[in-house]
Coordinates of C-alpha atoms and ligand atoms in Angstrom, one line a residue:
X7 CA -14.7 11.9 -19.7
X8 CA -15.9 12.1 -23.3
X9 CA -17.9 8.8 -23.5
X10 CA -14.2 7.2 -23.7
X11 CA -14.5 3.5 -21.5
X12 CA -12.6 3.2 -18.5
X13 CA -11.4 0.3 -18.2
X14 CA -9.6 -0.4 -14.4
X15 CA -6.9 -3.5 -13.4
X16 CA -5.9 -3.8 -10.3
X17 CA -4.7 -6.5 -7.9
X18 CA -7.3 -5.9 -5.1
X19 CA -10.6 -4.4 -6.7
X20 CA -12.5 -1.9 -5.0
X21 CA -15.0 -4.7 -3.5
X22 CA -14.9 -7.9 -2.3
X23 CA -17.8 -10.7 -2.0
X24 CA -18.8 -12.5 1.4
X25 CA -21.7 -14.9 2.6
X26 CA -23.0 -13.5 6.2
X27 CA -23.8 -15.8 8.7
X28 CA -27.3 -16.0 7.5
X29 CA -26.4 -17.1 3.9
X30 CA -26.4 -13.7 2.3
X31 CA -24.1 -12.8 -0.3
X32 CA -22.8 -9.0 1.6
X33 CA -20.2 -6.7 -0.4
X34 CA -16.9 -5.3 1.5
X35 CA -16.2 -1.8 0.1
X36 CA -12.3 -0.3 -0.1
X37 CA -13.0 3.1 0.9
X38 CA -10.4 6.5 0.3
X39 CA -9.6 8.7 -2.6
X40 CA -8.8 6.1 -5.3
X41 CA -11.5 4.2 -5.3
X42 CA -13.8 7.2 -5.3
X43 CA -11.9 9.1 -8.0
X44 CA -12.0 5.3 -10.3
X45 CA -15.4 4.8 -9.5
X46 CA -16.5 7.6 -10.5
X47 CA -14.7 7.5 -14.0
X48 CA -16.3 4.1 -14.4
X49 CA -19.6 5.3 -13.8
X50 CA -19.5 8.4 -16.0
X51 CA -18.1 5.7 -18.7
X52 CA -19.5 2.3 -17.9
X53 CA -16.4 1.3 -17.9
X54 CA -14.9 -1.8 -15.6
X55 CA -12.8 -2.5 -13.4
X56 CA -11.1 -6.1 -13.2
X57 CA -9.5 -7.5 -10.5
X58 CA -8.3 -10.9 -8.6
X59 CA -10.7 -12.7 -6.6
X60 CA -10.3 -12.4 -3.3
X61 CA -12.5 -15.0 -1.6
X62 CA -14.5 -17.8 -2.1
X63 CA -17.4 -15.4 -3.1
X64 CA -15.6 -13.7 -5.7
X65 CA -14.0 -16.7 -7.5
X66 CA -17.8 -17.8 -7.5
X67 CA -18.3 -14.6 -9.6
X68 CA -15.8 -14.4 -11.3
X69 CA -17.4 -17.6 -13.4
X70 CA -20.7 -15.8 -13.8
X71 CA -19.5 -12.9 -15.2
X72 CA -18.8 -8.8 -14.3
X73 CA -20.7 -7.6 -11.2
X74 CA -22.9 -4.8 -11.4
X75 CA -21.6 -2.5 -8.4
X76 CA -23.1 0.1 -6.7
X77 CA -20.7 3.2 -6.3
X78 CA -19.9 5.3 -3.3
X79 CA -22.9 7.7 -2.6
X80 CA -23.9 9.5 -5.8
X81 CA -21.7 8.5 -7.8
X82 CA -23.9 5.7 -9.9
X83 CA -22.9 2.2 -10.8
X84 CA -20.1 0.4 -12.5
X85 CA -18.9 -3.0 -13.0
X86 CA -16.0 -5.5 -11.8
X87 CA -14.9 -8.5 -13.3
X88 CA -13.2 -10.8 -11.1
X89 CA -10.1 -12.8 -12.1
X90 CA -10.0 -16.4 -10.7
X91 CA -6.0 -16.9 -10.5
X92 CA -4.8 -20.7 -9.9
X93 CA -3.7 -20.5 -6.1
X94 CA -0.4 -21.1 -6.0
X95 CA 0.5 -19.2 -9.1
X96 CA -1.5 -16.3 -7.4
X97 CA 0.3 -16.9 -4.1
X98 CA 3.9 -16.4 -5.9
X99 CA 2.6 -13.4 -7.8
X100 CA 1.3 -11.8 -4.7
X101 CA 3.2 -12.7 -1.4
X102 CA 6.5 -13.8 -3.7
X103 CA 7.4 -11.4 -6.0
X104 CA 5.0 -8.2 -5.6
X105 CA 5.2 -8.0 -1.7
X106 CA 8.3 -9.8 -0.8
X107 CA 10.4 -8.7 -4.0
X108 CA 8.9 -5.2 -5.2
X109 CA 7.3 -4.0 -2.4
X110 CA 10.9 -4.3 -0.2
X111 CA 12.4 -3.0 -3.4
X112 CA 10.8 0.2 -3.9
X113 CA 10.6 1.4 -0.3
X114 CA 14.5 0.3 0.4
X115 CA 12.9 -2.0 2.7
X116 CA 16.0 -4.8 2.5
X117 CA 19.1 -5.3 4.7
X118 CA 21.2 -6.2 1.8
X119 CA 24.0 -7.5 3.9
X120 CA 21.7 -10.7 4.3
X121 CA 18.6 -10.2 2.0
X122 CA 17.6 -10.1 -1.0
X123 CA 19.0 -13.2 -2.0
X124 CA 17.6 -14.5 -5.5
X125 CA 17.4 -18.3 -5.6
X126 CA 15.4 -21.2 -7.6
X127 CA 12.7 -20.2 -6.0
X128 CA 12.3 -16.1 -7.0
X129 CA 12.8 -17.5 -10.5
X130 CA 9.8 -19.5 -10.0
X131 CA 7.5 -17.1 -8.2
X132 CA 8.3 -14.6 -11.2
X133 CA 7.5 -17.0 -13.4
X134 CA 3.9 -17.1 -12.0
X135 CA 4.2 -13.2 -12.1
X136 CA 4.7 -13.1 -15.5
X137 CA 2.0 -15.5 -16.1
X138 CA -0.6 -13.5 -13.9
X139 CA 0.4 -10.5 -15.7
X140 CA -0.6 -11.7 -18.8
X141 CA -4.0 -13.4 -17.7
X142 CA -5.1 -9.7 -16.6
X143 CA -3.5 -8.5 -20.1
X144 CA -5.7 -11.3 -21.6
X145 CA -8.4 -10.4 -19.9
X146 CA -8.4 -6.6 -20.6
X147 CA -7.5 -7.2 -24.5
X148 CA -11.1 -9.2 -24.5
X149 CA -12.9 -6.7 -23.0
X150 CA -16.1 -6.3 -25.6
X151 CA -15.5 -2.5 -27.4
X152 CA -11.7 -2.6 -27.2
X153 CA -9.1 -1.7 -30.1
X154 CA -10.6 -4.2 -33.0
X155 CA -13.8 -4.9 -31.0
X156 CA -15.8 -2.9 -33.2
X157 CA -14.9 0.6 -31.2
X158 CA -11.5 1.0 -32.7
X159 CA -9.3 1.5 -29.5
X160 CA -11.8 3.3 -27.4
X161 CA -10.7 2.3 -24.1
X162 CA -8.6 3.9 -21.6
X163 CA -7.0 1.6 -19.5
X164 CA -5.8 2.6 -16.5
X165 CA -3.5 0.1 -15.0
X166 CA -2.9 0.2 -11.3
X167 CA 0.5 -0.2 -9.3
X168 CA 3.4 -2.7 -8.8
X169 CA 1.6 -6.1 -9.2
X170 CA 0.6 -5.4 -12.5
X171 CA 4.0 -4.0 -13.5
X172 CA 4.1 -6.1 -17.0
X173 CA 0.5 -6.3 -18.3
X174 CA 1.0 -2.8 -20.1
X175 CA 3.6 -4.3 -22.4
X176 CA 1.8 -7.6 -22.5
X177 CA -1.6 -6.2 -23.2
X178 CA 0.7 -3.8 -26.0
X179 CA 1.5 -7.3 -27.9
X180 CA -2.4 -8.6 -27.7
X181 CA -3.4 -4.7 -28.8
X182 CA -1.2 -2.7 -30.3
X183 CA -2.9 0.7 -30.6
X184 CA -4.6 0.0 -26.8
X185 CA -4.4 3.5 -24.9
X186 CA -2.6 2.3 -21.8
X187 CA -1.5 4.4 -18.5
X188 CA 0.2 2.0 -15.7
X189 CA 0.4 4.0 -12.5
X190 CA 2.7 3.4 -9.5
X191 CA 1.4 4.0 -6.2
X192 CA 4.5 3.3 -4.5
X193 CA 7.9 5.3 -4.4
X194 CA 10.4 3.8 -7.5
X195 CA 13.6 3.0 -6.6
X196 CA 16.6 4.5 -8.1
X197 CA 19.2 3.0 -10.5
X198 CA 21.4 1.7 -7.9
X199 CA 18.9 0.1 -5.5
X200 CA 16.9 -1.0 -8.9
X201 CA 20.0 -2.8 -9.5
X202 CA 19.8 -5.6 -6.9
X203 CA 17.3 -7.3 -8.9
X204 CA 18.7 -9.4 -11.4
X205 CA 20.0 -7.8 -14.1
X206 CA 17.0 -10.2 -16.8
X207 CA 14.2 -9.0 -14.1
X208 CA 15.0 -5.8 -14.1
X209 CA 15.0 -5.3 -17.6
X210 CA 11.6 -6.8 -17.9
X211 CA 10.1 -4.9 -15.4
X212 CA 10.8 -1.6 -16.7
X213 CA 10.5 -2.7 -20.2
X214 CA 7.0 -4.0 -19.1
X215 CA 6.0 -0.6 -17.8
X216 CA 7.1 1.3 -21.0
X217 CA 4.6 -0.9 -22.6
X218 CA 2.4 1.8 -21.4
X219 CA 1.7 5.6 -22.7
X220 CA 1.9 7.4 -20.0
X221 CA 3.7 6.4 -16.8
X222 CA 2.1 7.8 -13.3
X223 CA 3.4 8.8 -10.1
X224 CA 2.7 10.3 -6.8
X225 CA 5.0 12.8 -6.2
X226 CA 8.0 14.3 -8.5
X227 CA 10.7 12.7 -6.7
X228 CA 9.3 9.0 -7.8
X229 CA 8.7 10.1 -11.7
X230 CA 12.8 11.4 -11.4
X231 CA 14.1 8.0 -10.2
X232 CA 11.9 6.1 -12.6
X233 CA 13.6 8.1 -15.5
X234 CA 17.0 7.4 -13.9
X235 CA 16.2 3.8 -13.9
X236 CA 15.2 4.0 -17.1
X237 CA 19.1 4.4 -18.2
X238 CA 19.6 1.0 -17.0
X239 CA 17.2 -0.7 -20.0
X240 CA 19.5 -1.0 -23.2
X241 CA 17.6 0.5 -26.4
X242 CA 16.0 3.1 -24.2
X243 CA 17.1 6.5 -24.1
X244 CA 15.9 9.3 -21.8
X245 CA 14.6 12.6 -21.8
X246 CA 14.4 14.0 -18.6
X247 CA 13.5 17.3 -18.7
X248 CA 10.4 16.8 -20.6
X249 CA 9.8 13.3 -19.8
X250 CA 9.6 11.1 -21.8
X251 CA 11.8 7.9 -22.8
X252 CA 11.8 6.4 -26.2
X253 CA 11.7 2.4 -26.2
X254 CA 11.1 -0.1 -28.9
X255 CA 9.8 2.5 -31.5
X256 CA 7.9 4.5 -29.2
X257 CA 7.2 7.4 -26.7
X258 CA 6.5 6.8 -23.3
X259 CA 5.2 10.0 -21.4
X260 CA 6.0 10.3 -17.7
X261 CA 3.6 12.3 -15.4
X262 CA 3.0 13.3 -11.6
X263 CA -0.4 13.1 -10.9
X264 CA -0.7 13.0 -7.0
X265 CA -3.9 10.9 -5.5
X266 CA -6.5 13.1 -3.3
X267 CA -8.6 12.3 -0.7
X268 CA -12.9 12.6 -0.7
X269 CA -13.5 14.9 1.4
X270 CA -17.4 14.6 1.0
X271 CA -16.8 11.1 1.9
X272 CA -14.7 11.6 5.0
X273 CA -17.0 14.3 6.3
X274 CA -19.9 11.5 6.4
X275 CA -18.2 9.2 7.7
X276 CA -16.6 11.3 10.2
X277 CA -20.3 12.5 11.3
X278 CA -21.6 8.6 11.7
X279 CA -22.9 7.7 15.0
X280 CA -20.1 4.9 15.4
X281 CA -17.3 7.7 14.8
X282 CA -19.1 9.9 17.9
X283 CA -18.9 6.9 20.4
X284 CA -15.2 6.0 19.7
X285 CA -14.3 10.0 20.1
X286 CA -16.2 9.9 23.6
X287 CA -14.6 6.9 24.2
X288 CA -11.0 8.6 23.1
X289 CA -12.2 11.4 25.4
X290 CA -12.7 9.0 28.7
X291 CA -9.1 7.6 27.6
X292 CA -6.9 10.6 27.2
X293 CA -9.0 13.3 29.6
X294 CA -6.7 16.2 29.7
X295 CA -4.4 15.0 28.2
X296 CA -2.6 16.7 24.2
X297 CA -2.8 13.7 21.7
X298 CA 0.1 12.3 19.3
X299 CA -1.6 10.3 16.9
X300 CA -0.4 7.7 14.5
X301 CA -2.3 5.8 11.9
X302 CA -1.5 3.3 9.5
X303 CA -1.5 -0.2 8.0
X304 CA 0.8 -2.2 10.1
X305 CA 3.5 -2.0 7.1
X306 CA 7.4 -1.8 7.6
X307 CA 7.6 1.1 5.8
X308 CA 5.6 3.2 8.1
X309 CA 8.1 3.6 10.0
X310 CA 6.6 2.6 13.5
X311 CA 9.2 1.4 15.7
X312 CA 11.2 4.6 15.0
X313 CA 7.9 6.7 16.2
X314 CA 8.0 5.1 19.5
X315 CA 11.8 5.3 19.9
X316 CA 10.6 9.0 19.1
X317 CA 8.3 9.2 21.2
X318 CA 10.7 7.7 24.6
X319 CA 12.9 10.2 23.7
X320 CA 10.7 13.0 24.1
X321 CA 9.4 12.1 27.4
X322 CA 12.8 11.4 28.3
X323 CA 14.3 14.8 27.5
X324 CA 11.2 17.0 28.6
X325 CA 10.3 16.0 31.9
X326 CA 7.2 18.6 31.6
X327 CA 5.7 16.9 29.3
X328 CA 4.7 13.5 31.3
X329 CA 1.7 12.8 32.0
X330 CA 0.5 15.8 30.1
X331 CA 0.8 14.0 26.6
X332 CA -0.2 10.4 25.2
X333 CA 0.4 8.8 22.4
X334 CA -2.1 6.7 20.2
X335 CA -1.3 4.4 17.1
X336 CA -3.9 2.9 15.3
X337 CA -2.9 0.2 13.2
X338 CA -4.4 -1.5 10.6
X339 CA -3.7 -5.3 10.4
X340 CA -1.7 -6.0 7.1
X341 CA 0.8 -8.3 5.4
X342 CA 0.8 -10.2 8.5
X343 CA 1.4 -13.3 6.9
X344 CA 4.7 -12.6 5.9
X345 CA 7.0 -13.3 9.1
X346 CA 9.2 -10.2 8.6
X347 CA 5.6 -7.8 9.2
X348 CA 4.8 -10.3 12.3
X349 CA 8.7 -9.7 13.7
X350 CA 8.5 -6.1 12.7
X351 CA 5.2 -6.0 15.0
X352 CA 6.2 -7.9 17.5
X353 CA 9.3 -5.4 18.2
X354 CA 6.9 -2.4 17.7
X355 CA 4.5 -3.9 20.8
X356 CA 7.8 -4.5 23.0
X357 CA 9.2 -0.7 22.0
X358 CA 5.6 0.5 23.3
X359 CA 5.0 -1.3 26.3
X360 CA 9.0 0.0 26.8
X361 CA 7.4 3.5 26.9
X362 CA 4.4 2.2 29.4
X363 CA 6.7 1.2 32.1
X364 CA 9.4 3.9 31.7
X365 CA 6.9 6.7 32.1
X366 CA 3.4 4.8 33.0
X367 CA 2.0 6.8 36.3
X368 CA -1.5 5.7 37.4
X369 CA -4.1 4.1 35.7
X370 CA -3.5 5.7 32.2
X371 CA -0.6 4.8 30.0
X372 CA 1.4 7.3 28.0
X373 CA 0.6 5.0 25.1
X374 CA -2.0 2.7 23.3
X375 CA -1.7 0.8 20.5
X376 CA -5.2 -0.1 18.9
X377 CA -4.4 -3.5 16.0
X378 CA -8.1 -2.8 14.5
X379 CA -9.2 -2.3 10.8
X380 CA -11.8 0.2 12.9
X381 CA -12.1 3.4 10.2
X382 CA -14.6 5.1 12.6
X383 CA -12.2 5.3 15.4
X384 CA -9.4 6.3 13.1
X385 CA -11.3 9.4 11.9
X386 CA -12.9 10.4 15.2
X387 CA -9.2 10.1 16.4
X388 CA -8.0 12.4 13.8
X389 CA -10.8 14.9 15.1
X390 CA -8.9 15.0 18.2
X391 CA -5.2 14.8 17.8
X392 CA -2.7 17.9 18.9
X393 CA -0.3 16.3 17.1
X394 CA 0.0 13.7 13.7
X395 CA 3.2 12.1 13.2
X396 CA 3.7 10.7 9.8
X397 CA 6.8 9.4 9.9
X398 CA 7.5 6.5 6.8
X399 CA 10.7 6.1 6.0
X400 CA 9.7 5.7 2.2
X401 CA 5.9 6.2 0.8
X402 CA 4.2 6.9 -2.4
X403 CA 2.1 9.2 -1.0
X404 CA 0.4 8.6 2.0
X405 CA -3.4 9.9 2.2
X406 CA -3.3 10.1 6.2
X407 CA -1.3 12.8 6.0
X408 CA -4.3 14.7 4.0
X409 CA -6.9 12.9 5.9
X410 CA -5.9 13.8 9.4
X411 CA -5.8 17.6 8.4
X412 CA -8.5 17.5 6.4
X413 CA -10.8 16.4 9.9
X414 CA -8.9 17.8 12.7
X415 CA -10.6 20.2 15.1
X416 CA -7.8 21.4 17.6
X417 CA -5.3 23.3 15.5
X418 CA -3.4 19.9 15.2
X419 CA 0.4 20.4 13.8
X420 CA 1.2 17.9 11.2
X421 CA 4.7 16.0 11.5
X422 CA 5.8 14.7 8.3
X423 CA 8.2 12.8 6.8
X424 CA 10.2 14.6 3.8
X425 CA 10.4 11.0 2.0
X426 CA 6.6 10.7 2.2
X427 CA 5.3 11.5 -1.6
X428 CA 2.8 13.8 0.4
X429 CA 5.4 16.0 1.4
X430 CA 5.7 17.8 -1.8
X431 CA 2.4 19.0 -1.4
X432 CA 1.9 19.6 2.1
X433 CA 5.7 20.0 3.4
X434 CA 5.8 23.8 3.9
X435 CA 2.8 23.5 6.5
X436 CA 4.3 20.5 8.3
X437 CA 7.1 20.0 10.9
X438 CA 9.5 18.4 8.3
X439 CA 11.5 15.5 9.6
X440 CA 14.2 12.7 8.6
X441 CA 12.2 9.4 9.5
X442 CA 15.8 7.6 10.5
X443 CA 16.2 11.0 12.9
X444 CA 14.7 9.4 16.1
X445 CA 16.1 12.1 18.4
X446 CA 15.3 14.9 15.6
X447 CA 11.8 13.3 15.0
X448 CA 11.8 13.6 18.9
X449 CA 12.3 17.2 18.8
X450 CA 10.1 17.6 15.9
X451 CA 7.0 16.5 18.2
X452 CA 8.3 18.8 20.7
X453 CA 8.0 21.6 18.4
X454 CA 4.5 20.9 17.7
X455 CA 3.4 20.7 21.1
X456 CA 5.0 23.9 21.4
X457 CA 3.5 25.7 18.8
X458 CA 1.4 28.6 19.3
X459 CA -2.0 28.0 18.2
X460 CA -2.1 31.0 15.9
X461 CA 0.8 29.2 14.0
X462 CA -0.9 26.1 14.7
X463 CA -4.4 27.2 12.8
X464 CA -2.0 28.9 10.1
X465 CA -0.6 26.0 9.1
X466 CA -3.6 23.8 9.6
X467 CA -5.5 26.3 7.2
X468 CA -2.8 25.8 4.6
X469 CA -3.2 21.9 4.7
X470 CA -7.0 21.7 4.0
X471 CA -6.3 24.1 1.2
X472 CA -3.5 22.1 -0.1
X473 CA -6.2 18.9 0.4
X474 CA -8.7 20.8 -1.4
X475 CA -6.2 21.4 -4.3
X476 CA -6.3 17.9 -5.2
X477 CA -9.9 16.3 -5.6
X478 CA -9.8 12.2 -6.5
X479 CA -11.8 13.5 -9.7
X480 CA -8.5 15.8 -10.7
X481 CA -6.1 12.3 -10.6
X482 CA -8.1 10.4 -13.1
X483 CA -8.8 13.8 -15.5
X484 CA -5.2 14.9 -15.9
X485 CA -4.2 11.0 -16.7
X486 CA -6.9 10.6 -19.4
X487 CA -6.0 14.4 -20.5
X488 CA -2.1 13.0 -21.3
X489 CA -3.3 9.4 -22.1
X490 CA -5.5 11.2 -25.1
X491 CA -2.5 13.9 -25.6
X492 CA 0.3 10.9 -26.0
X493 CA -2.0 9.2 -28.3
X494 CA -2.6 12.3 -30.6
X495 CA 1.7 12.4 -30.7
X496 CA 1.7 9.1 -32.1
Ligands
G6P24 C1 -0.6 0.0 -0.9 C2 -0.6 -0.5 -2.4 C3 -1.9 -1.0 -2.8 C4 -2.3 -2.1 -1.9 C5 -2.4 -1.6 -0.4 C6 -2.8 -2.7 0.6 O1 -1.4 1.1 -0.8 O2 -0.2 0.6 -3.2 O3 -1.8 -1.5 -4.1 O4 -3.6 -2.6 -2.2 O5 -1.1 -1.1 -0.1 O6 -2.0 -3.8 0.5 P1 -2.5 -5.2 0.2 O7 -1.3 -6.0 -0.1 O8 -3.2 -5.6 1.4 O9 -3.4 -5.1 -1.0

């Protein structure tokens, strides 16, 4: 990392503070490839990462000053700096325009002949997301060693997903030779679907964005529609073969850099004591039983009402398979706040308990929905599934579809979505399938059960070497590589 500072801002930060029931101040870790790919940069460059408090603890903190953190195994210690937001102005940044306003936008999430519908209010809750935007710009341009600080522009910050869509060009004005990458971890909308938004937000956003150097995306398809977008902002103009789109006097480089998973990490985990019982406790569940497993956050994009409309159909067209196969979803309680995720879950509950009494026989159900943040039970489930459907109908990437793989021990077939970011990397070992396709996504999971295991261990082969391919250490490398290469350009 060439002694370069790291410098991290995201929304959620990759720990959180709590008092225990004893008094104790105890630390709740994020886990996955991101955080271990930052941390690691951090570590290697004590570096920082800032983020918003989340609870009581960490607004506490956040008036003492950064947090010395300790890493995931071996990979040292860093630092966090928590942000206490004013509440409300928080809330509209958060729930009102980053969940409720990007979030539906960039994963086509809205039923546009009733919503979005822009009132008084979205132009106060952007307001506030403005306003946050530019505390974490503040923030980051005081950050001791920055451009002027004495270090002469050292940093590299790396500036992390939707929420924080206009502190590159805010932290731009406070610094104006700052080395800034902003990466999206979702998909990015295309020109026409960009174009709900108000024609002034809009323009901000991307023009916020392009305060940055370099741009970041999951997957190919997200870094084309970004560039398309781009079109929309007057005074920029587009380059899309090699990437890059001139705007206010300079050149903003677009990149792919897909996120990977740690599969050190996940192989620990995986071997805990806690992961064992929930796989015997799978076992006692499913006995002979082939496995469809989901797992995910219980997010509207995921696509889960469509994977149990799947799933009715394929009991209902092959007879053979009842009571041979069950299916499993795990999900992880999210966003359930917002009434449309509550609704959303609500219908998914009624679709599966549909399923139950269609094709229930005896004591075991055909399927079992598990609402749990429980990561053990997720990756011992993962050890034992015949079959993975990964179905969203839009996503940035999605690291299940490397982590199941990367785990499973039965020559488990992999049924992916072709509008999952993950399916540029992985889509020519997987069953590929249209996540709006229930009766094709039906007879995708058919296919997989059919398989023959040679094709089976073939393709399963092909996916751990496609995991292997891209090491959390490899997504932070190639952005500092093109953050330093834009900057020598300029
Ligand atoms: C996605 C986003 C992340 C976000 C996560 C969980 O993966 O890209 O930025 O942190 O979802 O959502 P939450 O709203 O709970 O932070």
């Amino acid at each position: 990392m060439d002694g370069r500072h790291v410098i991290v801002a995201s929304n959620r930060g990759p720990v959180s503070f709590e008092r225990d029931d004893a008094g104790r101040v105890v630390a709740r870790r994020g886990a996955g490839g991101l955080v271990t790919a930052l941390t690691g940069a951090l570590s290697a460059t004590g570096g920082r990462w800032i983020a918003a408090a989340m609870s009581e603890e960490d607004r506490r903190l956040a008036g003492t000053g950064p947090v010395e953190v300790e890493g995931p195994a071996g990979s040292g210690s860093y630092r966090v700096r928590f942000l206490a937001l004013e509440p409300r102005a928080y809330e509209a940044y958060y729930q009102g325009i980053s969940n409720r306003v990007l979030w539906f936008l960039n994963h086509y999430l809205w039923d546009t002949a009733r919503l979005p519908s822009f009132d008084a209010g979205t132009a106060g809750a952007w307001l506030a997301y403005r306003q946050v935007n530019e505390s974490f710009a503040a923030t980051l341009a005081e950050e001791p060693g920055g451009a002027g600080g004495g270090w002469g522009g050292t940093h590299a910050y790396l500036v992390q997903d939707y929420h924080l869509a206009l502190a590159p060009a805010a932290l731009r004005r406070l610094r104006p030779d700052a080395r800034i990458a902003h990466f999206w971890h979702t998909p990015f909308a295309g020109p026409d679907y960009l174009a709900i938004l108000p024609r002034e937000l809009r323009e901000e956003l991307l023009a916020g964005t392009l305060g940055a150097d370099v741009v970041g995306f999951q997957a190919p398809g997200w870094a084309r529609q970004f560039l398309a977008a781009c079109r929309l902002l007057p005074g920029a103009s587009v380059d899309a073969r090699r990437r890059r789109v001139r705007f206010g006097g300079r050149e903003v480089s677009v990149g792919v850099y897909p996120v990977g998973v740690d599969t050190a990490g996940l192989d620990a985990l995986a071997a805990s004591e806690e992961a064992a019982a929930a796989g015997r406790a799978l076992e006692a569940w499913l006995g002979d039983r082939r496995l469809v497993l989901r797992a995910d956050r219980t997010e509207l994009s995921k696509n889960v009402l469509r994977g149990f409309l799947a799933f009715e159909a394929l009991l209902a067209n092959r007879p053979d398979l009842r009571g041979r196969v069950a299916m499993l979803a795990m999900l992880n309680p999210s966003r359930l706040d917002l009434p449309e995720y509550r609704a959303y879950l609500d219908d998914c509950l009624a679709a599966a308990a549909r399923v139950d009494e269609r094709f229930g026989e005896g004591p075991d159900d055909p399927v079992r929905v598990v609402i749990a943040d429980d990561y053990p039970a997720t990756l011992a489930a993962h050890a034992r599934y015949d079959v993975l459907l990964v179905n969203p109908t839009f996503d940035g990437m999605n690291l299940v579809a490397k982590e199941g793989p990367w785990l499973n021990r039965r020559d488990g077939a992999l049924v992916l979505s072709e509008n999952a970011g993950a399916f540029s990397e992985l889509g020519r070992h997987a069953v590929r399938v249209s996540p709006f396709d229930v009766e094709g996504t039906a007879a995708a999971m058919a296919a997989a059960l059919d398989m023959p295991v040679a094709e089976r261990r073939r393709r399963l082969r092909g996916l751990r070497r496609a995991v292997l391919a891209s090491p959390p250490e490899r997504w932070v490398r190639r952005q500092l590589g093109d953050l330093d290469a834009a900057n020598a350009a300029r």
